[in-house]
PDB file of C-alpha atoms in Angstrom:
ATOM      1  CA  LYS A   1      -7.330  42.429 -13.074  1.00 66.00           C
ATOM      2  CA  GLY A   2     -10.260  40.395 -14.234  1.00 72.00           C
ATOM      3  CA  SER A   3      -9.923  37.687 -11.607  1.00 77.00           C
ATOM      4  CA  ALA A   4     -11.919  36.504  -8.621  1.00 81.00           C
ATOM      5  CA  ALA A   5     -10.907  34.927  -5.347  1.00 81.00           C
ATOM      6  CA  PHE A   6     -12.463  33.411  -2.249  1.00 81.00           C
ATOM      7  CA  ILE A   7     -10.884  34.320   1.062  1.00 82.00           C
ATOM      8  CA  ASP A   8     -11.430  32.454   4.311  1.00 80.00           C
ATOM      9  CA  CYS A   9     -11.904  35.481   6.534  1.00 78.00           C
ATOM     10  CA  ARG A  10     -12.208  33.511   9.772  1.00 78.00           C
ATOM     11  CA  ASP A  11      -8.484  34.178  10.175  1.00 77.00           C
ATOM     12  CA  TYR A  12      -6.925  37.634   9.940  1.00 82.00           C
ATOM     13  CA  GLN A  13      -5.388  38.312   6.534  1.00 79.00           C
ATOM     14  CA  TYR A  14      -4.006  41.367   4.745  1.00 82.00           C
ATOM     15  CA  TYR A  15      -3.577  42.001   1.024  1.00 78.00           C
ATOM     16  CA  ALA A  16      -2.384  44.989  -0.988  1.00 77.00           C
ATOM     17  CA  THR A  17      -1.366  45.910  -4.527  1.00 75.00           C
ATOM     18  CA  ALA A  18       2.261  45.522  -5.511  1.00 77.00           C
ATOM     19  CA  GLY A  19       2.399  48.945  -7.181  1.00 76.00           C
ATOM     20  CA  LYS A  20       0.945  52.403  -6.680  1.00 76.00           C
ATOM     21  CA  ASP A  21      -2.411  51.659  -8.316  1.00 76.00           C
ATOM     22  CA  ASP A  22      -5.373  51.101  -6.047  1.00 76.00           C
ATOM     23  CA  TRP A  23      -7.665  48.129  -6.336  1.00 76.00           C
ATOM     24  CA  GLU A  24     -11.249  48.576  -7.421  1.00 80.00           C
ATOM     25  CA  PHE A  25     -13.251  45.505  -6.565  1.00 82.00           C
ATOM     26  CA  CYS A  26     -16.660  44.125  -5.643  1.00 84.00           C
ATOM     27  CA  TRP A  27     -17.073  41.904  -2.631  1.00 85.00           C
ATOM     28  CA  ILE A  28     -19.608  40.088  -0.510  1.00 86.00           C
ATOM     29  CA  HIS A  29     -19.158  38.650   2.966  1.00 88.00           C
ATOM     30  CA  ILE A  30     -20.949  35.330   3.424  1.00 86.00           C
ATOM     31  CA  ARG A  31     -21.702  33.837   6.819  1.00 83.00           C
ATOM     32  CA  GLY A  32     -23.764  30.877   7.948  1.00 81.00           C
ATOM     33  CA  ALA A  33     -23.487  27.302   9.206  1.00 80.00           C
ATOM     34  CA  SER A  34     -23.174  25.810   5.714  1.00 80.00           C
ATOM     35  CA  VAL A  35     -20.559  28.229   4.363  1.00 80.00           C
ATOM     36  CA  PRO A  36     -17.513  26.395   5.836  1.00 79.00           C
ATOM     37  CA  LEU A  37     -18.812  23.159   4.275  1.00 77.00           C
ATOM     38  CA  TYR A  38     -19.021  24.803   0.846  1.00 75.00           C
ATOM     39  CA  TYR A  39     -15.586  26.362   1.234  1.00 75.00           C
ATOM     40  CA  GLY A  40     -13.946  23.189   2.475  1.00 74.00           C
ATOM     41  CA  ALA A  41     -15.387  21.187  -0.422  1.00 68.00           C
ATOM     42  CA  ALA A  42     -14.346  23.636  -3.146  1.00 69.00           C
ATOM     43  CA  PHE A  43     -11.097  25.149  -1.877  1.00 70.00           C
ATOM     44  CA  ARG A  44      -8.050  23.951   0.043  1.00 61.00           C
ATOM     45  CA  GLU A  45      -6.268  27.241   0.722  1.00 63.00           C
ATOM     46  CA  ARG A  46      -7.181  30.327   2.743  1.00 67.00           C
ATOM     47  CA  PHE A  47      -6.914  32.384  -0.438  1.00 69.00           C
ATOM     48  CA  SER A  48      -8.186  30.619  -3.555  1.00 72.00           C
ATOM     49  CA  ILE A  49      -8.245  32.036  -7.056  1.00 73.00           C
ATOM     50  CA  VAL A  50     -11.396  31.108  -8.957  1.00 75.00           C
ATOM     51  CA  GLN A  51     -10.708  29.172 -12.173  1.00 65.00           C
ATOM     52  CA  ASP A  52     -10.815  31.252 -15.364  1.00 63.00           C
ATOM     53  CA  LEU A  53     -13.936  29.596 -16.747  1.00 59.00           C
ATOM     54  CA  ASP A  54     -15.804  30.278 -13.512  1.00 73.00           C
ATOM     55  CA  PHE A  55     -14.824  33.944 -13.300  1.00 77.00           C
ATOM     56  CA  TYR A  56     -17.592  35.000 -15.663  1.00 76.00           C
ATOM     57  CA  LEU A  57     -20.187  33.220 -13.547  1.00 79.00           C
ATOM     58  CA  VAL A  58     -18.875  35.041 -10.484  1.00 83.00           C
ATOM     59  CA  GLN A  59     -19.018  38.339 -12.355  1.00 83.00           C
ATOM     60  CA  ASP A  60     -22.551  37.726 -13.647  1.00 84.00           C
ATOM     61  CA  THR A  61     -23.755  36.662 -10.199  1.00 87.00           C
ATOM     62  CA  PHE A  62     -22.313  39.772  -8.569  1.00 87.00           C
ATOM     63  CA  GLU A  63     -23.916  42.021 -11.184  1.00 87.00           C
ATOM     64  CA  LYS A  64     -27.242  40.276 -10.696  1.00 88.00           C
ATOM     65  CA  MET A  65     -27.069  40.712  -6.911  1.00 89.00           C
ATOM     66  CA  PHE A  66     -26.137  44.375  -7.163  1.00 88.00           C
ATOM     67  CA  ARG A  67     -29.042  44.997  -9.535  1.00 87.00           C
ATOM     68  CA  LEU A  68     -31.520  43.744  -6.942  1.00 87.00           C
ATOM     69  CA  ARG A  69     -33.579  46.458  -5.297  1.00 84.00           C
ATOM     70  CA  MET A  70     -32.359  46.519  -1.708  1.00 83.00           C
ATOM     71  CA  THR A  71     -35.557  46.461   0.325  1.00 83.00           C
ATOM     72  CA  TYR A  72     -34.675  44.026   3.110  1.00 80.00           C
ATOM     73  CA  SER A  73     -37.882  42.205   2.340  1.00 87.00           C
ATOM     74  CA  MET A  74     -38.384  38.442   2.281  1.00 89.00           C
ATOM     75  CA  SER A  75     -38.383  38.538  -1.526  1.00 88.00           C
ATOM     76  CA  TYR A  76     -35.044  40.366  -1.583  1.00 89.00           C
ATOM     77  CA  GLU A  77     -33.486  37.967   0.920  1.00 88.00           C
ATOM     78  CA  LEU A  78     -34.654  34.932  -1.085  1.00 90.00           C
ATOM     79  CA  GLU A  79     -33.316  36.290  -4.377  1.00 90.00           C
ATOM     80  CA  LEU A  80     -29.998  37.199  -2.785  1.00 89.00           C
ATOM     81  CA  THR A  81     -29.670  33.805  -1.095  1.00 88.00           C
ATOM     82  CA  GLY A  82     -30.576  32.079  -4.355  1.00 89.00           C
ATOM     83  CA  CYS A  83     -27.777  33.871  -6.219  1.00 89.00           C
ATOM     84  CA  ILE A  84     -25.185  32.994  -3.608  1.00 87.00           C
ATOM     85  CA  SER A  85     -26.359  29.387  -3.300  1.00 87.00           C
ATOM     86  CA  THR A  86     -26.260  28.860  -7.082  1.00 85.00           C
ATOM     87  CA  LEU A  87     -22.763  30.308  -7.286  1.00 84.00           C
ATOM     88  CA  LEU A  88     -21.367  28.241  -4.419  1.00 83.00           C
ATOM     89  CA  THR A  89     -23.008  25.047  -5.656  1.00 83.00           C
ATOM     90  CA  HIS A  90     -21.521  25.529  -9.118  1.00 81.00           C
ATOM     91  CA  LEU A  91     -18.029  26.159  -7.751  1.00 77.00           C
ATOM     92  CA  VAL A  92     -18.199  23.085  -5.522  1.00 78.00           C
ATOM     93  CA  GLN A  93     -19.376  20.909  -8.422  1.00 75.00           C
ATOM     94  CA  ARG A  94     -16.541  22.169 -10.621  1.00 74.00           C
ATOM     95  CA  ALA A  95     -14.031  21.547  -7.811  1.00 71.00           C
ATOM     96  CA  LEU A  96     -15.310  17.997  -7.326  1.00 68.00           C
ATOM     97  CA  GLU A  97     -15.049  17.329 -11.069  1.00 65.00           C
ATOM     98  CA  ARG A  98     -11.431  18.481 -11.031  1.00 65.00           C
ATOM     99  CA  GLU A  99     -10.802  16.352  -7.939  1.00 61.00           C
ATOM    100  CA  GLU A 100     -12.244  13.285  -9.665  1.00 61.00           C
ATOM    101  CA  GLY A 101      -9.906  13.841 -12.600  1.00 60.00           C
ATOM    102  CA  ARG A 102      -6.991  14.209 -10.205  1.00 59.00           C
ATOM    103  CA  SER A 103      -8.137  11.070  -8.360  1.00 60.00           C
ATOM    104  CA  GLY A 104      -8.106   9.079 -11.595  1.00 64.00           C
ATOM    105  CA  ALA A 105      -4.560  10.206 -12.294  1.00 68.00           C
ATOM    106  CA  LEU A 106      -3.601   9.410  -8.707  1.00 68.00           C
ATOM    107  CA  TYR A 107      -5.036   5.897  -9.036  1.00 70.00           C
ATOM    108  CA  SER A 108      -3.124   5.162 -12.235  1.00 77.00           C
ATOM    109  CA  LYS A 109       0.149   6.492 -10.805  1.00 80.00           C
ATOM    110  CA  ALA A 110      -0.254   4.660  -7.488  1.00 83.00           C
ATOM    111  CA  VAL A 111      -1.152   1.337  -9.111  1.00 83.00           C
ATOM    112  CA  ALA A 112       1.800   1.602 -11.497  1.00 85.00           C
ATOM    113  CA  TYR A 113       4.117   2.300  -8.558  1.00 87.00           C
ATOM    114  CA  LEU A 114       2.790  -0.636  -6.519  1.00 88.00           C
ATOM    115  CA  LYS A 115       3.149  -3.046  -9.432  1.00 88.00           C
ATOM    116  CA  GLN A 116       6.685  -1.870 -10.088  1.00 89.00           C
ATOM    117  CA  HIS A 117       7.808  -2.048  -6.443  1.00 89.00           C
ATOM    118  CA  TYR A 118       5.741  -4.968  -5.117  1.00 90.00           C
ATOM    119  CA  ARG A 119       8.886  -6.888  -4.120  1.00 91.00           C
ATOM    120  CA  GLU A 120       9.966  -4.022  -1.870  1.00 90.00           C
ATOM    121  CA  THR A 121       8.609  -2.842   1.471  1.00 88.00           C
ATOM    122  CA  VAL A 122       5.938  -0.294   0.584  1.00 85.00           C
ATOM    123  CA  ARG A 123       4.522   1.895   3.365  1.00 88.00           C
ATOM    124  CA  VAL A 124       1.202   3.663   2.867  1.00 88.00           C
ATOM    125  CA  ASP A 125       2.502   6.857   4.475  1.00 87.00           C
ATOM    126  CA  ASP A 126       5.439   6.989   2.047  1.00 86.00           C
ATOM    127  CA  LEU A 127       3.186   6.270  -0.937  1.00 85.00           C
ATOM    128  CA  ALA A 128       0.671   8.940   0.093  1.00 83.00           C
ATOM    129  CA  ARG A 129       3.502  11.457   0.501  1.00 82.00           C
ATOM    130  CA  LEU A 130       4.829  10.515  -2.939  1.00 81.00           C
ATOM    131  CA  MET A 131       1.384  11.241  -4.429  1.00 77.00           C
ATOM    132  CA  ASN A 132       1.099  14.564  -2.513  1.00 76.00           C
ATOM    133  CA  PHE A 133      -1.930  13.419  -0.510  1.00 75.00           C
ATOM    134  CA  SER A 134      -2.588  12.963   3.170  1.00 78.00           C
ATOM    135  CA  ARG A 135      -2.675   9.341   4.327  1.00 82.00           C
ATOM    136  CA  TYR A 136      -6.430   9.452   4.979  1.00 81.00           C
ATOM    137  CA  HIS A 137      -7.305  11.089   1.655  1.00 77.00           C
ATOM    138  CA  PHE A 138      -5.001   8.793  -0.308  1.00 81.00           C
ATOM    139  CA  ILE A 139      -6.540   5.630   1.192  1.00 85.00           C
ATOM    140  CA  ARG A 140     -10.075   6.960   0.608  1.00 80.00           C
ATOM    141  CA  VAL A 141      -9.423   7.830  -3.041  1.00 78.00           C
ATOM    142  CA  PHE A 142      -7.545   4.587  -3.723  1.00 81.00           C
ATOM    143  CA  LYS A 143     -10.309   2.455  -2.219  1.00 81.00           C
ATOM    144  CA  SER A 144     -13.019   4.318  -4.125  1.00 75.00           C
ATOM    145  CA  GLU A 145     -11.192   3.510  -7.378  1.00 72.00           C
ATOM    146  CA  THR A 146     -10.149  -0.098  -6.689  1.00 74.00           C
ATOM    147  CA  GLY A 147     -12.513  -1.337  -3.988  1.00 77.00           C
ATOM    148  CA  GLU A 148      -9.465  -2.182  -1.854  1.00 83.00           C
ATOM    149  CA  THR A 149      -7.048  -0.387   0.425  1.00 87.00           C
ATOM    150  CA  PRO A 150      -3.465  -0.017  -0.854  1.00 88.00           C
ATOM    151  CA  TYR A 151      -2.409  -2.795   1.542  1.00 90.00           C
ATOM    152  CA  GLU A 152      -5.104  -5.160   0.265  1.00 90.00           C
ATOM    153  CA  PHE A 153      -4.248  -4.320  -3.341  1.00 88.00           C
ATOM    154  CA  ILE A 154      -0.521  -5.009  -3.067  1.00 91.00           C
ATOM    155  CA  THR A 155      -1.128  -8.175  -1.033  1.00 92.00           C
ATOM    156  CA  ARG A 156      -3.460  -9.523  -3.723  1.00 89.00           C
ATOM    157  CA  TYR A 157      -0.992  -8.532  -6.430  1.00 90.00           C
ATOM    158  CA  ARG A 158       1.825 -10.356  -4.621  1.00 93.00           C
ATOM    159  CA  VAL A 159      -0.335 -13.468  -4.248  1.00 93.00           C
ATOM    160  CA  ASN A 160      -1.169 -13.384  -7.954  1.00 91.00           C
ATOM    161  CA  GLN A 161       2.511 -13.044  -8.816  1.00 92.00           C
ATOM    162  CA  SER A 162       3.285 -16.041  -6.641  1.00 94.00           C
ATOM    163  CA  LYS A 163       0.654 -18.091  -8.487  1.00 93.00           C
ATOM    164  CA  LYS A 164       2.676 -17.735 -11.685  1.00 91.00           C
ATOM    165  CA  LEU A 165       5.751 -19.089  -9.913  1.00 93.00           C
ATOM    166  CA  LEU A 166       3.783 -21.962  -8.381  1.00 93.00           C
ATOM    167  CA  ARG A 167       2.480 -22.976 -11.820  1.00 90.00           C
ATOM    168  CA  THR A 168       5.695 -22.613 -13.787  1.00 91.00           C
ATOM    169  CA  THR A 169       8.561 -23.439 -11.392  1.00 92.00           C
ATOM    170  CA  ASP A 170       9.590 -26.002  -8.778  1.00 91.00           C
ATOM    171  CA  LEU A 171      10.995 -23.346  -6.430  1.00 93.00           C
ATOM    172  CA  PRO A 172      10.424 -23.920  -2.698  1.00 93.00           C
ATOM    173  CA  LEU A 173       7.729 -21.847  -0.988  1.00 94.00           C
ATOM    174  CA  GLU A 174      10.325 -19.868   0.982  1.00 94.00           C
ATOM    175  CA  GLU A 175      11.928 -18.603  -2.209  1.00 95.00           C
ATOM    176  CA  ILE A 176       8.580 -17.932  -3.896  1.00 94.00           C
ATOM    177  CA  SER A 177       7.395 -15.911  -0.913  1.00 93.00           C
ATOM    178  CA  HIS A 178      10.557 -13.797  -1.110  1.00 94.00           C
ATOM    179  CA  LEU A 179      10.280 -13.274  -4.879  1.00 94.00           C
ATOM    180  CA  ALA A 180       6.630 -12.260  -4.482  1.00 94.00           C
ATOM    181  CA  GLY A 181       7.499  -9.568  -1.940  1.00 93.00           C
ATOM    182  CA  PHE A 182       6.505 -11.210   1.357  1.00 93.00           C
ATOM    183  CA  ASN A 183       8.727 -10.853   4.421  1.00 90.00           C
ATOM    184  CA  ASP A 184       8.497 -14.514   5.394  1.00 91.00           C
ATOM    185  CA  VAL A 185       6.866 -17.735   4.254  1.00 93.00           C
ATOM    186  CA  ASN A 186       4.312 -17.845   7.100  1.00 94.00           C
ATOM    187  CA  THR A 187       2.966 -14.412   6.220  1.00 94.00           C
ATOM    188  CA  TYR A 188       2.811 -15.514   2.594  1.00 94.00           C
ATOM    189  CA  ILE A 189       0.878 -18.724   3.349  1.00 94.00           C
ATOM    190  CA  LYS A 190      -1.642 -16.867   5.536  1.00 94.00           C
ATOM    191  CA  ALA A 191      -2.210 -14.167   2.892  1.00 94.00           C
ATOM    192  CA  PHE A 192      -2.525 -16.769   0.130  1.00 93.00           C
ATOM    193  CA  LYS A 193      -5.090 -18.786   2.070  1.00 92.00           C
ATOM    194  CA  ARG A 194      -7.045 -15.675   3.045  1.00 91.00           C
ATOM    195  CA  MET A 195      -7.382 -14.595  -0.570  1.00 87.00           C
ATOM    196  CA  THR A 196      -7.803 -17.953  -2.313  1.00 89.00           C
ATOM    197  CA  ASP A 197      -9.280 -20.277   0.347  1.00 89.00           C
ATOM    198  CA  THR A 198      -6.457 -22.719  -0.288  1.00 90.00           C
ATOM    199  CA  THR A 199      -2.763 -23.050   0.504  1.00 93.00           C
ATOM    200  CA  PRO A 200       0.107 -22.484  -1.942  1.00 94.00           C
ATOM    201  CA  SER A 201       0.972 -26.208  -1.809  1.00 93.00           C
ATOM    202  CA  SER A 202      -2.587 -27.253  -2.616  1.00 92.00           C
ATOM    203  CA  TYR A 203      -2.770 -24.696  -5.407  1.00 91.00           C
ATOM    204  CA  ARG A 204       0.453 -26.069  -6.909  1.00 92.00           C
ATOM    205  CA  LYS A 205      -0.864 -29.649  -6.821  1.00 89.00           C
ATOM    206  CA  GLU A 206      -4.141 -28.620  -8.454  1.00 83.00           C
TER     207      GLU A 206
END
C-alpha cells in the first residue's frame, strides 16, 4: 500500500496479492519510441519499485492526469504528454544521481583494491565481478572517474612504485620489476618508458 512501480510490459508478467484482499490501483500504459530509453536509463529490472521520495510525485502526476477533461483534443494530448514526460524525466534524473553516488563509491573501492593488490595478477573481469558491475560498465565508470582504464591505472601505479625502489635501493631491475607487480623485466621496461619517456636505468642515474 502506498507504493508505486514501473513494469516493463514488453514481456508477459503476472502479479497478485499474497492474501485475500484485492488490489485497488491506478495505472497508465505508456508506449512510444523513447519509452524504452527512459526505462533503461532509470530502471534495471523488469519490475522496479519507485523510491519513497518519488512516490508522491507519481501520485500527484496521476491525480493531475485523471483530473484532465478527456476530450481527445490536441490540448488534452499535449497536457497528458507533458505530465508523463515531466514524471519520466524526474525519475531518470533521480536514478542518474543515485548512479553517480554509486559510481563514486565504486571508484574508491576499486582504487583501494588495486593499490592493495598491485603486486598480484589483477584481471578486469574479476575486478568488475567483485564490484557487482558488468565489465563494460565497470570500465566506463572507472575511466570517467580517473581518466584511465583499470589497466592503465594499475600500470601507472606499478611504475610509480618502482620509482621509489629505483631511488632508494640498489636492487637489480629484475627484482624491482617483480616487486612492482610486473610479470617480467621486459614488460616493466616497456611500460616504464611508455609512461615516463625514459628507461628505469636512466631514471635511476638521474
